[in-house]
Structure formats: C-alpha cells, structure tokens
C-alpha cells in the first residue's frame, strides 16, 4: 500500500496544472520547463495507477480520479495555510498578508479608502488586490487563494459568511441624445442628483421601463448579477431588450453609454465616483430588483488571520 506522502509528493505540480488547465502555462508559473513538469505529473499518475488529466480535450480536463485528487489536495493546502496563518498571527501583525478580490467597480471605487486606512494602521501587512470577473473571483475564494471577496452577488450561505458593506441601487443609464428621454423627462435625474441621493427619495417614482423597449441596450454577459437583474426588469416590463453589446464589466458598459452606444444598467457605487457626465440621463428603477447588498465574503470554517479580522473591522 502506497503511503499518503508518496501519493501527494507531486501535488503542487498537479494543482498548478489544474489551476491553469495547461501544462505550458503551469510550467511558466512554476519556473520549470514543460517537459520537467509533464514528467513530474506522470510520475504521480504512475504511482496512482491511472491518469489525473484528460489530455484529449482542449483545454485539458480532470478525470474522475483527478477530481478526487484535487479535492484532497485542497484539504491539505487548507490545513497548511491555516497553520501558516496561525504563525503569522503570533507575530502580532508584524508580517503577513490579506488578499482581497473584486470586480473593477469595487477595486477602483470601494476598496481604496479601506485599504488606505488599513495600510496606515498596519504598514507591515501586505495587501494583495485581485481584479477579475465575479466567476473567477468565486473560484479563487473557494480554493483559498483569496481571503476576502467584495461583491454584489449573493453567495451560498452554507459555504460562505459575509459582512455587510453597503446597499447598491441599480439605475438606468441613457444617452441624452436619445429621443426617448423627451417622453420620460419627468423621471430623469442628473449625475449630480444621484450623488446627492435623489434616487433614494421615495417621492421619486421609478421610470416605466417599457418606454425603452425599442432602444439598444448594453447588457453585461450572462451569468453576471447585473445582467440577470436587468433581464428580469425588462421581462417584468413586458419586453426583451435589443442588445448592441455585451461587455464584461459595468464600467465598460457605462463608458459606451457615455458615447451614445446604448442604454446600460449601472450601480450608484459607480455613478457616485465617476465625473459628472452631461451626455447621460439617469432613471430610478423598480426597487425590488434594483436594490442589492454589497458584502465582503469569506469562507466558512477556514482559519481567519488576525490581519483579515482587523481589515473587516474597518468595513
């Protein structure tokens, strides 16, 4: 019977190939040659008696054995990381790190004041910021390479805990040159009014979204929470939006709206932090779908370092 030490001798090589789903990219990350990496992985597979990777697909995939092996590796890495974090805590915040992930909107506008305040208090702690789309960030939070994720998507409460940061309100962002603005002018708000929270005034009604059914929309790619809410809002209004572009990030959609390319859905977190844009009109939306929480998420049952705990105190 093979020992556990033998089975998991090459686990870091296997895990990096899994992370990258590419031997060449993994080799670059590990600073070794691709043939050396391939040989190391094959040695592990030979010890296990079956392949871990399905090399017939592009990108490569995991075999059933590979999936179980990766689950075991992640448990081992969790234990290792937990002990390392414990040792960091013993040093009374004299070293260590906090890794925080977010989409472009949050890393650009929500995190800077928090990170600035934290580094002023704890200059020895290294802050690592990871900016990516939500799906990639969730994977990183799950595999332990992120400590915290700031996001407006609701994550599985069984797997993640959260700390509330703020409410975010979605608004309709419409190029001012569109004729539809004349029909709904009594609902229109300016960027300056949004910054003064006029859209939170209960006396200001949401715009009848059906008025925009013939216009072109800039909706984020499917799977994004903003896109899902936009689709539901349009569906409830009785129409399917006509798509012009499907950007990856909210900021991109906003910038295209500034140039008259179409209508987008944007949160007030973004609108309050960008310069006032005279070429746009903003409209309040139906409250139920247009309001969501922004939270800091972290994994349940994972050791939380003192550095992470101190950061969350600022939230």
PDB file of C-alpha atoms in Angstrom:
ATOM      1  CA  UNK A   1       0.000   0.000   0.000  1.00  0.00           C
ATOM      2  CA  UNK A   2       1.351   3.373  -1.028  1.00  0.00           C
ATOM      3  CA  UNK A   3       1.740   5.965   1.759  1.00  0.00           C
ATOM      4  CA  UNK A   4      -0.031   9.334   1.727  1.00  0.00           C
ATOM      5  CA  UNK A   5       3.345  11.057   1.465  1.00  0.00           C
ATOM      6  CA  UNK A   6       4.081   9.175  -1.758  1.00  0.00           C
ATOM      7  CA  UNK A   7       0.616   9.860  -3.215  1.00  0.00           C
ATOM      8  CA  UNK A   8       0.843  13.598  -2.674  1.00  0.00           C
ATOM      9  CA  UNK A   9       4.548  14.121  -3.333  1.00  0.00           C
ATOM     10  CA  UNK A  10       3.901  15.962  -6.603  1.00  0.00           C
ATOM     11  CA  UNK A  11       0.632  17.601  -5.569  1.00  0.00           C
ATOM     12  CA  UNK A  12       1.804  21.186  -6.101  1.00  0.00           C
ATOM     13  CA  UNK A  13       2.712  20.390  -9.701  1.00  0.00           C
ATOM     14  CA  UNK A  14      -0.618  18.672 -10.287  1.00  0.00           C
ATOM     15  CA  UNK A  15      -2.523  21.500  -8.611  1.00  0.00           C
ATOM     16  CA  UNK A  16      -0.875  24.204 -10.708  1.00  0.00           C
ATOM     17  CA  UNK A  17      -1.729  22.329 -13.918  1.00  0.00           C
ATOM     18  CA  UNK A  18      -5.314  22.083 -12.658  1.00  0.00           C
ATOM     19  CA  UNK A  19      -5.377  25.822 -11.858  1.00  0.00           C
ATOM     20  CA  UNK A  20      -4.082  26.766 -15.297  1.00  0.00           C
ATOM     21  CA  UNK A  21      -5.626  23.837 -17.239  1.00  0.00           C
ATOM     22  CA  UNK A  22      -2.468  23.985 -19.297  1.00  0.00           C
ATOM     23  CA  UNK A  23       0.945  22.353 -18.851  1.00  0.00           C
ATOM     24  CA  UNK A  24       2.738  25.216 -20.615  1.00  0.00           C
ATOM     25  CA  UNK A  25       1.159  27.980 -18.513  1.00  0.00           C
ATOM     26  CA  UNK A  26       1.655  25.999 -15.306  1.00  0.00           C
ATOM     27  CA  UNK A  27       5.323  25.435 -16.139  1.00  0.00           C
ATOM     28  CA  UNK A  28       5.832  29.198 -16.520  1.00  0.00           C
ATOM     29  CA  UNK A  29       4.155  29.844 -13.169  1.00  0.00           C
ATOM     30  CA  UNK A  30       6.352  27.208 -11.502  1.00  0.00           C
ATOM     31  CA  UNK A  31       9.543  28.399 -13.279  1.00  0.00           C
ATOM     32  CA  UNK A  32      10.338  24.931 -14.613  1.00  0.00           C
ATOM     33  CA  UNK A  33      10.430  23.502 -18.116  1.00  0.00           C
ATOM     34  CA  UNK A  34       7.295  21.960 -19.572  1.00  0.00           C
ATOM     35  CA  UNK A  35       8.947  18.519 -20.062  1.00  0.00           C
ATOM     36  CA  UNK A  36      10.025  18.511 -16.390  1.00  0.00           C
ATOM     37  CA  UNK A  37       6.505  19.369 -15.275  1.00  0.00           C
ATOM     38  CA  UNK A  38       4.967  16.704 -17.537  1.00  0.00           C
ATOM     39  CA  UNK A  39       7.371  14.094 -16.151  1.00  0.00           C
ATOM     40  CA  UNK A  40       6.550  15.059 -12.550  1.00  0.00           C
ATOM     41  CA  UNK A  41       2.814  14.764 -13.172  1.00  0.00           C
ATOM     42  CA  UNK A  42       3.211  11.436 -14.989  1.00  0.00           C
ATOM     43  CA  UNK A  43       5.222  10.054 -12.046  1.00  0.00           C
ATOM     44  CA  UNK A  44       2.326  10.904  -9.734  1.00  0.00           C
ATOM     45  CA  UNK A  45      -0.130   9.295 -12.160  1.00  0.00           C
ATOM     46  CA  UNK A  46       2.014   6.172 -12.355  1.00  0.00           C
ATOM     47  CA  UNK A  47       2.049   5.906  -8.559  1.00  0.00           C
ATOM     48  CA  UNK A  48      -1.737   6.227  -8.513  1.00  0.00           C
ATOM     49  CA  UNK A  49      -2.174   3.769 -11.354  1.00  0.00           C
ATOM     50  CA  UNK A  50      -4.397   5.993 -13.533  1.00  0.00           C
ATOM     51  CA  UNK A  51      -4.292   9.404 -15.237  1.00  0.00           C
ATOM     52  CA  UNK A  52      -5.374  12.533 -13.370  1.00  0.00           C
ATOM     53  CA  UNK A  53      -5.869  14.623 -16.513  1.00  0.00           C
ATOM     54  CA  UNK A  54      -7.831  14.019 -19.689  1.00  0.00           C
ATOM     55  CA  UNK A  55      -5.339  15.232 -22.279  1.00  0.00           C
ATOM     56  CA  UNK A  56      -7.675  14.614 -25.230  1.00  0.00           C
ATOM     57  CA  UNK A  57      -9.613  17.850 -24.632  1.00  0.00           C
ATOM     58  CA  UNK A  58      -8.602  21.452 -25.154  1.00  0.00           C
ATOM     59  CA  UNK A  59      -8.239  22.813 -22.560  1.00  0.00           C
ATOM     60  CA  UNK A  60      -7.323  19.665 -20.665  1.00  0.00           C
ATOM     61  CA  UNK A  61      -9.780  18.384 -18.068  1.00  0.00           C
ATOM     62  CA  UNK A  62      -9.751  16.258 -14.931  1.00  0.00           C
ATOM     63  CA  UNK A  63     -10.568  12.565 -14.880  1.00  0.00           C
ATOM     64  CA  UNK A  64     -12.817  11.249 -12.098  1.00  0.00           C
ATOM     65  CA  UNK A  65      -9.680  10.263 -10.181  1.00  0.00           C
ATOM     66  CA  UNK A  66      -8.259  13.726 -10.844  1.00  0.00           C
ATOM     67  CA  UNK A  67     -11.323  15.430  -9.336  1.00  0.00           C
ATOM     68  CA  UNK A  68     -10.993  13.407  -6.135  1.00  0.00           C
ATOM     69  CA  UNK A  69      -7.236  14.043  -6.019  1.00  0.00           C
ATOM     70  CA  UNK A  70      -7.760  17.814  -6.328  1.00  0.00           C
ATOM     71  CA  UNK A  71     -10.372  17.746  -3.538  1.00  0.00           C
ATOM     72  CA  UNK A  72      -7.842  16.024  -1.295  1.00  0.00           C
ATOM     73  CA  UNK A  73      -5.069  18.466  -2.282  1.00  0.00           C
ATOM     74  CA  UNK A  74      -7.274  21.457  -1.433  1.00  0.00           C
ATOM     75  CA  UNK A  75      -7.948  19.992   2.013  1.00  0.00           C
ATOM     76  CA  UNK A  76      -4.208  19.542   2.566  1.00  0.00           C
ATOM     77  CA  UNK A  77      -3.458  23.085   1.386  1.00  0.00           C
ATOM     78  CA  UNK A  78      -6.181  24.450   3.655  1.00  0.00           C
ATOM     79  CA  UNK A  79      -4.544  22.815   6.662  1.00  0.00           C
ATOM     80  CA  UNK A  80      -1.113  24.126   5.640  1.00  0.00           C
ATOM     81  CA  UNK A  81      -2.405  27.653   5.029  1.00  0.00           C
ATOM     82  CA  UNK A  82      -4.272  27.632   8.319  1.00  0.00           C
ATOM     83  CA  UNK A  83      -1.096  26.795  10.240  1.00  0.00           C
ATOM     84  CA  UNK A  84       0.944  29.405   8.358  1.00  0.00           C
ATOM     85  CA  UNK A  85      -1.717  31.994   9.147  1.00  0.00           C
ATOM     86  CA  UNK A  86      -1.652  30.967  12.799  1.00  0.00           C
ATOM     87  CA  UNK A  87       2.107  31.558  12.888  1.00  0.00           C
ATOM     88  CA  UNK A  88       1.638  34.976  11.292  1.00  0.00           C
ATOM     89  CA  UNK A  89      -0.834  35.887  13.997  1.00  0.00           C
ATOM     90  CA  UNK A  90       1.697  35.016  16.681  1.00  0.00           C
ATOM     91  CA  UNK A  91       3.921  37.744  15.262  1.00  0.00           C
ATOM     92  CA  UNK A  92       1.356  40.400  16.279  1.00  0.00           C
ATOM     93  CA  UNK A  93       0.790  41.751  12.777  1.00  0.00           C
ATOM     94  CA  UNK A  94       4.471  42.334  12.123  1.00  0.00           C
ATOM     95  CA  UNK A  95       4.116  40.465   8.837  1.00  0.00           C
ATOM     96  CA  UNK A  96       1.532  38.589   6.800  1.00  0.00           C
ATOM     97  CA  UNK A  97      -0.892  39.470   4.047  1.00  0.00           C
ATOM     98  CA  UNK A  98      -4.552  39.978   3.150  1.00  0.00           C
ATOM     99  CA  UNK A  99      -5.747  39.058  -0.325  1.00  0.00           C
ATOM    100  CA  UNK A 100      -8.924  40.811  -1.491  1.00  0.00           C
ATOM    101  CA  UNK A 101     -10.754  40.283  -4.762  1.00  0.00           C
ATOM    102  CA  UNK A 102     -13.320  42.406  -6.538  1.00  0.00           C
ATOM    103  CA  UNK A 103     -14.590  43.466  -9.926  1.00  0.00           C
ATOM    104  CA  UNK A 104     -13.312  46.672 -11.483  1.00  0.00           C
ATOM    105  CA  UNK A 105     -16.011  48.852  -9.876  1.00  0.00           C
ATOM    106  CA  UNK A 106     -15.235  47.747  -6.340  1.00  0.00           C
ATOM    107  CA  UNK A 107     -11.445  47.652  -6.625  1.00  0.00           C
ATOM    108  CA  UNK A 108     -11.495  51.124  -8.192  1.00  0.00           C
ATOM    109  CA  UNK A 109     -14.045  52.903  -6.004  1.00  0.00           C
ATOM    110  CA  UNK A 110     -14.955  50.928  -2.857  1.00  0.00           C
ATOM    111  CA  UNK A 111     -11.633  49.464  -1.736  1.00  0.00           C
ATOM    112  CA  UNK A 112      -9.165  52.395  -1.962  1.00  0.00           C
ATOM    113  CA  UNK A 113     -10.311  54.230   1.219  1.00  0.00           C
ATOM    114  CA  UNK A 114     -10.467  50.969   3.209  1.00  0.00           C
ATOM    115  CA  UNK A 115      -7.076  49.725   2.012  1.00  0.00           C
ATOM    116  CA  UNK A 116      -5.514  53.153   2.605  1.00  0.00           C
ATOM    117  CA  UNK A 117      -6.818  53.244   6.181  1.00  0.00           C
ATOM    118  CA  UNK A 118      -5.671  49.674   6.838  1.00  0.00           C
ATOM    119  CA  UNK A 119      -2.131  50.157   5.496  1.00  0.00           C
ATOM    120  CA  UNK A 120      -1.787  53.319   7.560  1.00  0.00           C
ATOM    121  CA  UNK A 121      -2.548  51.293  10.708  1.00  0.00           C
ATOM    122  CA  UNK A 122      -0.659  48.148   9.702  1.00  0.00           C
ATOM    123  CA  UNK A 123       2.115  49.113   7.247  1.00  0.00           C
ATOM    124  CA  UNK A 124       3.860  45.738   7.625  1.00  0.00           C
ATOM    125  CA  UNK A 125       0.878  43.799   6.244  1.00  0.00           C
ATOM    126  CA  UNK A 126       0.955  43.184   2.514  1.00  0.00           C
ATOM    127  CA  UNK A 127      -2.338  43.774   0.690  1.00  0.00           C
ATOM    128  CA  UNK A 128      -2.856  41.770  -2.484  1.00  0.00           C
ATOM    129  CA  UNK A 129      -5.647  43.013  -4.752  1.00  0.00           C
ATOM    130  CA  UNK A 130      -7.106  40.691  -7.375  1.00  0.00           C
ATOM    131  CA  UNK A 131      -9.295  42.332 -10.008  1.00  0.00           C
ATOM    132  CA  UNK A 132     -11.329  39.955 -12.170  1.00  0.00           C
ATOM    133  CA  UNK A 133     -14.859  38.912 -13.113  1.00  0.00           C
ATOM    134  CA  UNK A 134     -17.061  37.513 -10.348  1.00  0.00           C
ATOM    135  CA  UNK A 135     -16.944  33.889 -11.568  1.00  0.00           C
ATOM    136  CA  UNK A 136     -13.130  33.789 -11.413  1.00  0.00           C
ATOM    137  CA  UNK A 137     -13.098  35.521  -8.032  1.00  0.00           C
ATOM    138  CA  UNK A 138     -15.549  32.996  -6.574  1.00  0.00           C
ATOM    139  CA  UNK A 139     -13.251  30.173  -7.703  1.00  0.00           C
ATOM    140  CA  UNK A 140     -10.306  31.868  -6.001  1.00  0.00           C
ATOM    141  CA  UNK A 141     -12.267  32.390  -2.790  1.00  0.00           C
ATOM    142  CA  UNK A 142     -13.306  28.738  -2.885  1.00  0.00           C
ATOM    143  CA  UNK A 143      -9.792  27.378  -3.374  1.00  0.00           C
ATOM    144  CA  UNK A 144      -8.342  29.607  -0.656  1.00  0.00           C
ATOM    145  CA  UNK A 145      -6.206  31.912  -2.793  1.00  0.00           C
ATOM    146  CA  UNK A 146      -8.424  34.832  -1.739  1.00  0.00           C
ATOM    147  CA  UNK A 147      -9.165  35.795   1.863  1.00  0.00           C
ATOM    148  CA  UNK A 148     -11.999  38.171   1.053  1.00  0.00           C
ATOM    149  CA  UNK A 149     -14.280  38.912  -1.881  1.00  0.00           C
ATOM    150  CA  UNK A 150     -16.266  42.139  -2.168  1.00  0.00           C
ATOM    151  CA  UNK A 151     -19.237  41.610  -4.449  1.00  0.00           C
ATOM    152  CA  UNK A 152     -22.912  42.376  -5.050  1.00  0.00           C
ATOM    153  CA  UNK A 153     -23.778  38.750  -5.882  1.00  0.00           C
ATOM    154  CA  UNK A 154     -25.395  36.556  -3.225  1.00  0.00           C
ATOM    155  CA  UNK A 155     -23.095  33.622  -2.485  1.00  0.00           C
ATOM    156  CA  UNK A 156     -24.064  30.258  -0.992  1.00  0.00           C
ATOM    157  CA  UNK A 157     -24.591  30.828   2.753  1.00  0.00           C
ATOM    158  CA  UNK A 158     -23.661  27.212   3.516  1.00  0.00           C
ATOM    159  CA  UNK A 159     -20.144  27.782   2.172  1.00  0.00           C
ATOM    160  CA  UNK A 160     -19.521  31.479   2.830  1.00  0.00           C
ATOM    161  CA  UNK A 161     -20.021  34.010   5.586  1.00  0.00           C
ATOM    162  CA  UNK A 162     -20.445  37.682   4.827  1.00  0.00           C
ATOM    163  CA  UNK A 163     -20.055  41.120   6.352  1.00  0.00           C
ATOM    164  CA  UNK A 164     -22.422  43.782   5.042  1.00  0.00           C
ATOM    165  CA  UNK A 165     -20.721  46.765   3.395  1.00  0.00           C
ATOM    166  CA  UNK A 166     -23.483  48.848   1.809  1.00  0.00           C
ATOM    167  CA  UNK A 167     -26.585  48.834  -0.345  1.00  0.00           C
ATOM    168  CA  UNK A 168     -26.254  49.382  -4.071  1.00  0.00           C
ATOM    169  CA  UNK A 169     -29.039  50.763  -6.263  1.00  0.00           C
ATOM    170  CA  UNK A 170     -29.164  49.984  -9.978  1.00  0.00           C
ATOM    171  CA  UNK A 171     -30.068  52.874 -12.254  1.00  0.00           C
ATOM    172  CA  UNK A 172     -30.870  53.073 -15.940  1.00  0.00           C
ATOM    173  CA  UNK A 173     -28.133  54.984 -17.783  1.00  0.00           C
ATOM    174  CA  UNK A 174     -29.400  56.525 -21.025  1.00  0.00           C
ATOM    175  CA  UNK A 175     -27.533  58.634 -23.618  1.00  0.00           C
ATOM    176  CA  UNK A 176     -29.098  62.101 -23.505  1.00  0.00           C
ATOM    177  CA  UNK A 177     -29.282  62.297 -27.318  1.00  0.00           C
ATOM    178  CA  UNK A 178     -31.955  59.566 -27.494  1.00  0.00           C
ATOM    179  CA  UNK A 179     -35.421  60.899 -28.286  1.00  0.00           C
ATOM    180  CA  UNK A 180     -36.981  58.631 -25.649  1.00  0.00           C
ATOM    181  CA  UNK A 181     -35.695  60.995 -22.948  1.00  0.00           C
ATOM    182  CA  UNK A 182     -38.256  63.590 -24.025  1.00  0.00           C
ATOM    183  CA  UNK A 183     -41.135  61.186 -23.331  1.00  0.00           C
ATOM    184  CA  UNK A 184     -39.899  60.382 -19.833  1.00  0.00           C
ATOM    185  CA  UNK A 185     -38.282  63.723 -18.959  1.00  0.00           C
ATOM    186  CA  UNK A 186     -40.242  63.979 -15.684  1.00  0.00           C
ATOM    187  CA  UNK A 187     -38.383  60.902 -14.371  1.00  0.00           C
ATOM    188  CA  UNK A 188     -34.871  61.943 -15.445  1.00  0.00           C
ATOM    189  CA  UNK A 189     -32.095  62.563 -12.931  1.00  0.00           C
ATOM    190  CA  UNK A 190     -28.634  64.029 -13.423  1.00  0.00           C
ATOM    191  CA  UNK A 191     -25.360  62.581 -12.165  1.00  0.00           C
ATOM    192  CA  UNK A 192     -25.161  65.429  -9.634  1.00  0.00           C
ATOM    193  CA  UNK A 193     -28.585  64.478  -8.276  1.00  0.00           C
ATOM    194  CA  UNK A 194     -27.541  60.828  -7.970  1.00  0.00           C
ATOM    195  CA  UNK A 195     -24.539  61.930  -5.910  1.00  0.00           C
ATOM    196  CA  UNK A 196     -26.966  63.740  -3.595  1.00  0.00           C
ATOM    197  CA  UNK A 197     -29.025  60.518  -3.254  1.00  0.00           C
ATOM    198  CA  UNK A 198     -32.081  61.925  -5.044  1.00  0.00           C
ATOM    199  CA  UNK A 199     -32.814  58.411  -6.337  1.00  0.00           C
ATOM    200  CA  UNK A 200     -33.353  57.244  -2.735  1.00  0.00           C
ATOM    201  CA  UNK A 201     -36.197  59.732  -2.238  1.00  0.00           C
ATOM    202  CA  UNK A 202     -39.419  57.693  -2.033  1.00  0.00           C
ATOM    203  CA  UNK A 203     -41.337  60.534  -3.711  1.00  0.00           C
ATOM    204  CA  UNK A 204     -39.383  59.995  -6.936  1.00  0.00           C
ATOM    205  CA  UNK A 205     -41.096  57.147  -8.843  1.00  0.00           C
ATOM    206  CA  UNK A 206     -39.302  54.502 -10.944  1.00  0.00           C
ATOM    207  CA  UNK A 207     -39.346  55.084 -14.688  1.00  0.00           C
ATOM    208  CA  UNK A 208     -41.753  52.952 -16.821  1.00  0.00           C
ATOM    209  CA  UNK A 209     -39.107  50.726 -18.382  1.00  0.00           C
ATOM    210  CA  UNK A 210     -41.442  49.765 -21.253  1.00  0.00           C
ATOM    211  CA  UNK A 211     -40.745  53.213 -22.751  1.00  0.00           C
ATOM    212  CA  UNK A 212     -37.272  51.985 -23.718  1.00  0.00           C
ATOM    213  CA  UNK A 213     -38.355  48.780 -25.495  1.00  0.00           C
ATOM    214  CA  UNK A 214     -37.261  49.992 -28.951  1.00  0.00           C
ATOM    215  CA  UNK A 215     -33.809  51.160 -27.828  1.00  0.00           C
ATOM    216  CA  UNK A 216     -30.492  49.305 -27.957  1.00  0.00           C
ATOM    217  CA  UNK A 217     -29.020  48.017 -24.701  1.00  0.00           C
ATOM    218  CA  UNK A 218     -25.510  47.337 -23.408  1.00  0.00           C
ATOM    219  CA  UNK A 219     -26.023  44.400 -21.046  1.00  0.00           C
ATOM    220  CA  UNK A 220     -23.245  42.561 -19.239  1.00  0.00           C
ATOM    221  CA  UNK A 221     -22.507  38.974 -20.211  1.00  0.00           C
ATOM    222  CA  UNK A 222     -24.812  36.233 -18.997  1.00  0.00           C
ATOM    223  CA  UNK A 223     -24.092  34.907 -15.522  1.00  0.00           C
ATOM    224  CA  UNK A 224     -23.433  38.366 -14.099  1.00  0.00           C
ATOM    225  CA  UNK A 225     -25.833  39.509 -11.347  1.00  0.00           C
ATOM    226  CA  UNK A 226     -26.351  42.906 -13.017  1.00  0.00           C
ATOM    227  CA  UNK A 227     -27.281  41.145 -16.261  1.00  0.00           C
ATOM    228  CA  UNK A 228     -29.700  38.802 -14.518  1.00  0.00           C
ATOM    229  CA  UNK A 229     -31.431  41.687 -12.766  1.00  0.00           C
ATOM    230  CA  UNK A 230     -31.580  43.717 -15.993  1.00  0.00           C
ATOM    231  CA  UNK A 231     -33.165  40.769 -17.821  1.00  0.00           C
ATOM    232  CA  UNK A 232     -35.757  40.341 -15.067  1.00  0.00           C
ATOM    233  CA  UNK A 233     -36.574  44.057 -15.000  1.00  0.00           C
ATOM    234  CA  UNK A 234     -37.123  44.113 -18.761  1.00  0.00           C
ATOM    235  CA  UNK A 235     -39.146  40.899 -18.649  1.00  0.00           C
ATOM    236  CA  UNK A 236     -41.397  42.309 -15.913  1.00  0.00           C
ATOM    237  CA  UNK A 237     -41.831  45.437 -18.047  1.00  0.00           C
ATOM    238  CA  UNK A 238     -43.030  43.236 -20.917  1.00  0.00           C
ATOM    239  CA  UNK A 239     -40.188  43.242 -23.446  1.00  0.00           C
ATOM    240  CA  UNK A 240     -36.907  41.566 -24.357  1.00  0.00           C
ATOM    241  CA  UNK A 241     -34.048  44.103 -24.636  1.00  0.00           C
ATOM    242  CA  UNK A 242     -32.394  44.579 -28.016  1.00  0.00           C
ATOM    243  CA  UNK A 243     -28.678  44.011 -27.491  1.00  0.00           C
ATOM    244  CA  UNK A 244     -25.953  46.075 -29.073  1.00  0.00           C
ATOM    245  CA  UNK A 245     -23.004  44.893 -26.961  1.00  0.00           C
ATOM    246  CA  UNK A 246     -22.386  42.524 -24.038  1.00  0.00           C
ATOM    247  CA  UNK A 247     -19.397  43.938 -22.111  1.00  0.00           C
ATOM    248  CA  UNK A 248     -17.621  42.049 -19.332  1.00  0.00           C
ATOM    249  CA  UNK A 249     -17.552  44.896 -16.804  1.00  0.00           C
ATOM    250  CA  UNK A 250     -20.058  47.502 -15.616  1.00  0.00           C
ATOM    251  CA  UNK A 251     -17.537  50.310 -16.164  1.00  0.00           C
ATOM    252  CA  UNK A 252     -17.199  49.336 -19.816  1.00  0.00           C
ATOM    253  CA  UNK A 253     -20.963  49.457 -20.359  1.00  0.00           C
ATOM    254  CA  UNK A 254     -21.115  52.860 -18.659  1.00  0.00           C
ATOM    255  CA  UNK A 255     -18.347  54.286 -20.845  1.00  0.00           C
ATOM    256  CA  UNK A 256     -20.059  53.069 -24.024  1.00  0.00           C
ATOM    257  CA  UNK A 257     -23.280  54.724 -22.847  1.00  0.00           C
ATOM    258  CA  UNK A 258     -21.327  57.971 -22.456  1.00  0.00           C
ATOM    259  CA  UNK A 259     -20.544  57.736 -26.174  1.00  0.00           C
ATOM    260  CA  UNK A 260     -24.167  57.174 -27.134  1.00  0.00           C
ATOM    261  CA  UNK A 261     -23.811  53.473 -27.957  1.00  0.00           C
ATOM    262  CA  UNK A 262     -26.814  52.320 -25.930  1.00  0.00           C
ATOM    263  CA  UNK A 263     -28.566  52.050 -22.590  1.00  0.00           C
ATOM    264  CA  UNK A 264     -26.884  50.327 -19.646  1.00  0.00           C
ATOM    265  CA  UNK A 265     -27.697  49.368 -16.063  1.00  0.00           C
ATOM    266  CA  UNK A 266     -25.241  50.791 -13.526  1.00  0.00           C
ATOM    267  CA  UNK A 267     -24.982  50.868  -9.753  1.00  0.00           C
ATOM    268  CA  UNK A 268     -24.833  54.088  -7.803  1.00  0.00           C
ATOM    269  CA  UNK A 269     -21.445  52.948  -6.427  1.00  0.00           C
ATOM    270  CA  UNK A 270     -20.049  53.627  -9.894  1.00  0.00           C
ATOM    271  CA  UNK A 271     -22.075  56.730 -10.753  1.00  0.00           C
ATOM    272  CA  UNK A 272     -21.176  58.465  -7.494  1.00  0.00           C
ATOM    273  CA  UNK A 273     -17.449  58.066  -8.119  1.00  0.00           C
ATOM    274  CA  UNK A 274     -17.045  58.997 -11.779  1.00  0.00           C
ATOM    275  CA  UNK A 275     -17.030  62.610 -13.029  1.00  0.00           C
ATOM    276  CA  UNK A 276     -20.443  64.110 -13.779  1.00  0.00           C
ATOM    277  CA  UNK A 277     -21.411  63.148 -17.321  1.00  0.00           C
ATOM    278  CA  UNK A 278     -23.600  65.714 -19.093  1.00  0.00           C
ATOM    279  CA  UNK A 279     -24.311  63.353 -22.013  1.00  0.00           C
ATOM    280  CA  UNK A 280     -26.343  60.968 -19.849  1.00  0.00           C
ATOM    281  CA  UNK A 281     -29.728  60.826 -18.161  1.00  0.00           C
ATOM    282  CA  UNK A 282     -30.324  58.522 -15.199  1.00  0.00           C
ATOM    283  CA  UNK A 283     -33.567  56.869 -14.154  1.00  0.00           C
ATOM    284  CA  UNK A 284     -34.687  55.189 -10.953  1.00  0.00           C
ATOM    285  CA  UNK A 285     -35.762  51.561 -11.412  1.00  0.00           C
ATOM    286  CA  UNK A 286     -38.251  49.243  -9.753  1.00  0.00           C
ATOM    287  CA  UNK A 287     -36.997  48.939  -6.160  1.00  0.00           C
ATOM    288  CA  UNK A 288     -37.281  45.174  -5.701  1.00  0.00           C
ATOM    289  CA  UNK A 289     -34.837  44.153  -8.428  1.00  0.00           C
ATOM    290  CA  UNK A 290     -32.791  47.344  -8.412  1.00  0.00           C
ATOM    291  CA  UNK A 291     -31.576  47.125  -4.807  1.00  0.00           C
ATOM    292  CA  UNK A 292     -28.916  44.659  -3.713  1.00  0.00           C
ATOM    293  CA  UNK A 293     -26.343  44.234  -0.964  1.00  0.00           C
ATOM    294  CA  UNK A 294     -22.610  44.650  -1.376  1.00  0.00           C
ATOM    295  CA  UNK A 295     -20.843  42.311   1.057  1.00  0.00           C
ATOM    296  CA  UNK A 296     -17.403  41.098   1.973  1.00  0.00           C
ATOM    297  CA  UNK A 297     -17.446  37.303   1.703  1.00  0.00           C
ATOM    298  CA  UNK A 298     -15.112  34.781   3.325  1.00  0.00           C
ATOM    299  CA  UNK A 299     -15.125  31.004   3.531  1.00  0.00           C
ATOM    300  CA  UNK A 300     -16.834  29.266   6.416  1.00  0.00           C
ATOM    301  CA  UNK A 301     -14.736  27.014   8.636  1.00  0.00           C
ATOM    302  CA  UNK A 302     -11.467  28.451   7.368  1.00  0.00           C
ATOM    303  CA  UNK A 303      -8.974  29.939   9.796  1.00  0.00           C
ATOM    304  CA  UNK A 304      -9.198  33.734   9.633  1.00  0.00           C
ATOM    305  CA  UNK A 305      -5.950  35.540  10.333  1.00  0.00           C
ATOM    306  CA  UNK A 306      -5.782  38.466  12.688  1.00  0.00           C
ATOM    307  CA  UNK A 307      -4.870  40.674   9.712  1.00  0.00           C
ATOM    308  CA  UNK A 308      -8.119  39.746   7.946  1.00  0.00           C
ATOM    309  CA  UNK A 309     -10.092  40.284  11.153  1.00  0.00           C
ATOM    310  CA  UNK A 310      -8.561  43.741  11.561  1.00  0.00           C
ATOM    311  CA  UNK A 311      -9.401  44.628   7.974  1.00  0.00           C
ATOM    312  CA  UNK A 312     -13.047  43.607   8.450  1.00  0.00           C
ATOM    313  CA  UNK A 313     -13.280  45.904  11.482  1.00  0.00           C
ATOM    314  CA  UNK A 314     -12.914  48.819   9.058  1.00  0.00           C
ATOM    315  CA  UNK A 315     -15.840  47.712   6.913  1.00  0.00           C
TER     316      UNK A 315
END
